[in-house]
Short mmCIF file of C-alpha atoms in Angstrom, two decimals:
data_model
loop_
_atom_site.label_atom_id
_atom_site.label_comp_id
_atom_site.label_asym_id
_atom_site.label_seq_id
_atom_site.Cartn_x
_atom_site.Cartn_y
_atom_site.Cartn_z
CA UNK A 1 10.30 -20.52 -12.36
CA UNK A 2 11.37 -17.52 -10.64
CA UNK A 3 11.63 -16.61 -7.12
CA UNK A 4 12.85 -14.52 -4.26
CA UNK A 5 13.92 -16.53 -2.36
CA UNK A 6 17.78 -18.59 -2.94
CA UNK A 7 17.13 -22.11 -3.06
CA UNK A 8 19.96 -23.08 -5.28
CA UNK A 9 23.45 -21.68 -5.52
CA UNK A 10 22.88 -21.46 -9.60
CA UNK A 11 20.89 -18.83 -8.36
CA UNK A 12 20.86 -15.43 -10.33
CA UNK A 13 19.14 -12.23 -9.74
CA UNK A 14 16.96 -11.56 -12.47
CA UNK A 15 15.16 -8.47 -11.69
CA UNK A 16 14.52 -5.66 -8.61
CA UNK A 17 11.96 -4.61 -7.17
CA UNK A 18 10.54 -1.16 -7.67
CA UNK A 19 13.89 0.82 -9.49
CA UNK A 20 13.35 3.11 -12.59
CA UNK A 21 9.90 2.30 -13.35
CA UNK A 22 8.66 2.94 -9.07
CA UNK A 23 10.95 5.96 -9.59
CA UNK A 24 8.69 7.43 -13.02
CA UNK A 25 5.37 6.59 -11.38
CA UNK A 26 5.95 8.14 -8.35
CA UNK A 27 6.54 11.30 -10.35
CA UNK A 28 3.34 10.34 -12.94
CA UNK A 29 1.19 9.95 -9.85
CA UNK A 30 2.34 12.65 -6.68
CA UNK A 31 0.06 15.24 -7.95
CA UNK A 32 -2.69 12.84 -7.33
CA UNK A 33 -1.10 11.64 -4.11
CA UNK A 34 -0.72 14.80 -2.66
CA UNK A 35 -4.65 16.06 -3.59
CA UNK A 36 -5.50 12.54 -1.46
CA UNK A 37 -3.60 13.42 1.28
CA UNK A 38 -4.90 16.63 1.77
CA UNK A 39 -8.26 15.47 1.08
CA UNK A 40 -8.09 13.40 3.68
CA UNK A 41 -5.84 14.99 5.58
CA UNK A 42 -2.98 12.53 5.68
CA UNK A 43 0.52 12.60 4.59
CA UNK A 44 1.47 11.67 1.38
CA UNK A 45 4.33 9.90 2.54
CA UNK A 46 2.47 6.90 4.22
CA UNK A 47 0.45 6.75 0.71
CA UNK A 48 3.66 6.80 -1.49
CA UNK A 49 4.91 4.02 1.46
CA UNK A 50 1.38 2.08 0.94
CA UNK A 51 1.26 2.25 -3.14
CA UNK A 52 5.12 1.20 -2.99
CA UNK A 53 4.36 -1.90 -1.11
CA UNK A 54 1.16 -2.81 -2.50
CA UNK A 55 2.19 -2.16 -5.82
CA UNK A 56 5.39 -0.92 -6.91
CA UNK A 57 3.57 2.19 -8.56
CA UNK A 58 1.31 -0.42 -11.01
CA UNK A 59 -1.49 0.84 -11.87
CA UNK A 60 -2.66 -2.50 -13.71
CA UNK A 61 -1.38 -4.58 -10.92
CA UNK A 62 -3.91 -7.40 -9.45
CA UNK A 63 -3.04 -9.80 -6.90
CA UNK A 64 -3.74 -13.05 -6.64
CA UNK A 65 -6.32 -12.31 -4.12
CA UNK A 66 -8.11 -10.39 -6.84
CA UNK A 67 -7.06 -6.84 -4.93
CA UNK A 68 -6.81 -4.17 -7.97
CA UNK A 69 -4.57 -1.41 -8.74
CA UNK A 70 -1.86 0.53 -7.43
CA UNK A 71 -3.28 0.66 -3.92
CA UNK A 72 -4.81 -2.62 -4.41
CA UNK A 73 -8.28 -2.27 -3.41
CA UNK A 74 -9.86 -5.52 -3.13
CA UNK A 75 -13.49 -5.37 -5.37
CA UNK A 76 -15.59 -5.00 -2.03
CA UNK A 77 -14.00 -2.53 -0.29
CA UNK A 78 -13.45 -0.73 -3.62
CA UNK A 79 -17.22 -0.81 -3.95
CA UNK A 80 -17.04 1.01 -0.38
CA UNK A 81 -15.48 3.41 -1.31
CA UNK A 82 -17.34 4.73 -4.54
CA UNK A 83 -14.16 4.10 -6.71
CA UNK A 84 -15.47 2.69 -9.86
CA UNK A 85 -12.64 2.10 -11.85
CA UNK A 86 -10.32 0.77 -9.50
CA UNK A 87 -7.24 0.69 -12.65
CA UNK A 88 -7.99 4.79 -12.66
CA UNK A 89 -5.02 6.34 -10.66
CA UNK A 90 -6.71 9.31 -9.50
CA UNK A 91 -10.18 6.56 -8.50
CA UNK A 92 -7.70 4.41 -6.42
CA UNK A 93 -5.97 6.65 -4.70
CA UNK A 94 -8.85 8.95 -3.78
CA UNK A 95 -10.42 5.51 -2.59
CA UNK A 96 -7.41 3.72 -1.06
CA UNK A 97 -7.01 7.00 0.99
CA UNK A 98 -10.20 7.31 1.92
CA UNK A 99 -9.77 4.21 3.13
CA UNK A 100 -7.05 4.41 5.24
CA UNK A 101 -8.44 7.68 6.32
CA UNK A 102 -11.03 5.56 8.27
CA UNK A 103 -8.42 3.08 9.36
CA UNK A 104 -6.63 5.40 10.87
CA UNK A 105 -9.36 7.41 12.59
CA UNK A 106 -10.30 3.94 13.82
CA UNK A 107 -7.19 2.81 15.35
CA UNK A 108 -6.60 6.44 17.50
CA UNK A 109 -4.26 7.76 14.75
CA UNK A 110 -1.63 4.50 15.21
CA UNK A 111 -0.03 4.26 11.43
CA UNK A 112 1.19 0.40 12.09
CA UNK A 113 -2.44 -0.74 13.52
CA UNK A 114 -4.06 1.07 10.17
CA UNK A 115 -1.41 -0.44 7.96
CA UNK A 116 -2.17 -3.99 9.47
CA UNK A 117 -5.75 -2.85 8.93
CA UNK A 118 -5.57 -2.06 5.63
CA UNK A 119 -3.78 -5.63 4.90
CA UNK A 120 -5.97 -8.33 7.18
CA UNK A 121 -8.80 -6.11 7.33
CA UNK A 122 -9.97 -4.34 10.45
CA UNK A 123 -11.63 -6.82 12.53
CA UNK A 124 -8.78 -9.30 13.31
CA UNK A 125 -6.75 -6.05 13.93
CA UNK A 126 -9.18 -5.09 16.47
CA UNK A 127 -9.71 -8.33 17.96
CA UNK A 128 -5.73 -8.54 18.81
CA UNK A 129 -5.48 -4.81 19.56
CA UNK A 130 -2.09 -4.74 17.89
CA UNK A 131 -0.30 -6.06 14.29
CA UNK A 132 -1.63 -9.47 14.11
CA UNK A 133 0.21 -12.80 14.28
CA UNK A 134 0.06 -12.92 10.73
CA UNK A 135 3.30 -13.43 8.91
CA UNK A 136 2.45 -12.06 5.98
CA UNK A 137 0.74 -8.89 7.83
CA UNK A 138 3.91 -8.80 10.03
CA UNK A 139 5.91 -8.40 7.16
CA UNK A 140 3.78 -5.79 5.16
CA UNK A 141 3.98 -3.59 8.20
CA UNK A 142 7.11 -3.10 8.26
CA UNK A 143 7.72 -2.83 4.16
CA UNK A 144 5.17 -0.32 4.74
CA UNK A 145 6.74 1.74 7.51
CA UNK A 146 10.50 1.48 6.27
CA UNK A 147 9.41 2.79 2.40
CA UNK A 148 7.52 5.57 5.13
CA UNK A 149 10.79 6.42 6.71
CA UNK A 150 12.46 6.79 3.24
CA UNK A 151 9.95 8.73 1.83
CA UNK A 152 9.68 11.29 4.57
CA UNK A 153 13.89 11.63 5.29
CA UNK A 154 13.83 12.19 1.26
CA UNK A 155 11.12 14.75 1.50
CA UNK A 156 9.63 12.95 -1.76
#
């Protein structure tokens, strides 16, 4: 069984997140990023900061939710977004973009409503006019935003 959270003091680390591997991807995949970003006019820091947190830079990742790929596009809104392959780099982060694109335009340009957004979906984000009472939302938001804040004071 392995967890992240200490619930026994035989507890060992056994592995980090992101590291080496988040480190290669991120290389693999910023020409792709930054065509998405100016696509879609966005910056490619708050995509790197969306794929980090979603992800960790898998491109095979699927959650147990059934959201696919490294920006993990659940099947409907992937569908949405004319991405047909949603395990093809390029096909999720055009779509995830696009997506976020709207979210964004949506939510007056605020980056922690359209992160919320793109995590418990726009209505309930709309319906509370801020981050929703969600825990797990709460949470992602701010993943999201502090891997923004390192991505933008690296310049990467």
């Amino acid at each position: 069984h392995f967890t992240n959270v200490r619930s026994d003091p035989r507890y060992r680390l056994y592995m980090r997140e992101g590291g080496l591997k988040a480190r290669q991807y991120i290389i693999n995949y910023d020409a792709i990023i930054h065509k998405a970003a100016e696509q879609f006019d966005l910056e490619a820091h708050l995509i790197k900061a969306i794929i980090m947190t979603e992800s960790a830079f898998d491109p095979d990742a699927i959650s147990k939710s059934g959201a696919q790929g490294l920006m993990q596009l659940m099947p409907t809104t992937a569908d949405d977004m004319r991405v047909h392959d949603p395990f093809d780099p390029e096909e999720n982060i055009l779509g995830g973009t696009r997506y976020l694109s709207l979210l964004l335009k949506k939510f007056k340009h605020d980056k922690r409503l359209a992160v919320a957004a793109y995590n418990a979906g726009p209505k309930i984000v709309a319906k509370h006019n801020s981050v929703p009472p969600i825990p797990q939302t709460k949470r992602f938001v701010e993943k999201v935003m502090k891997y923004y804040a390192e991505f933008r004071k690296k310049g990467n």
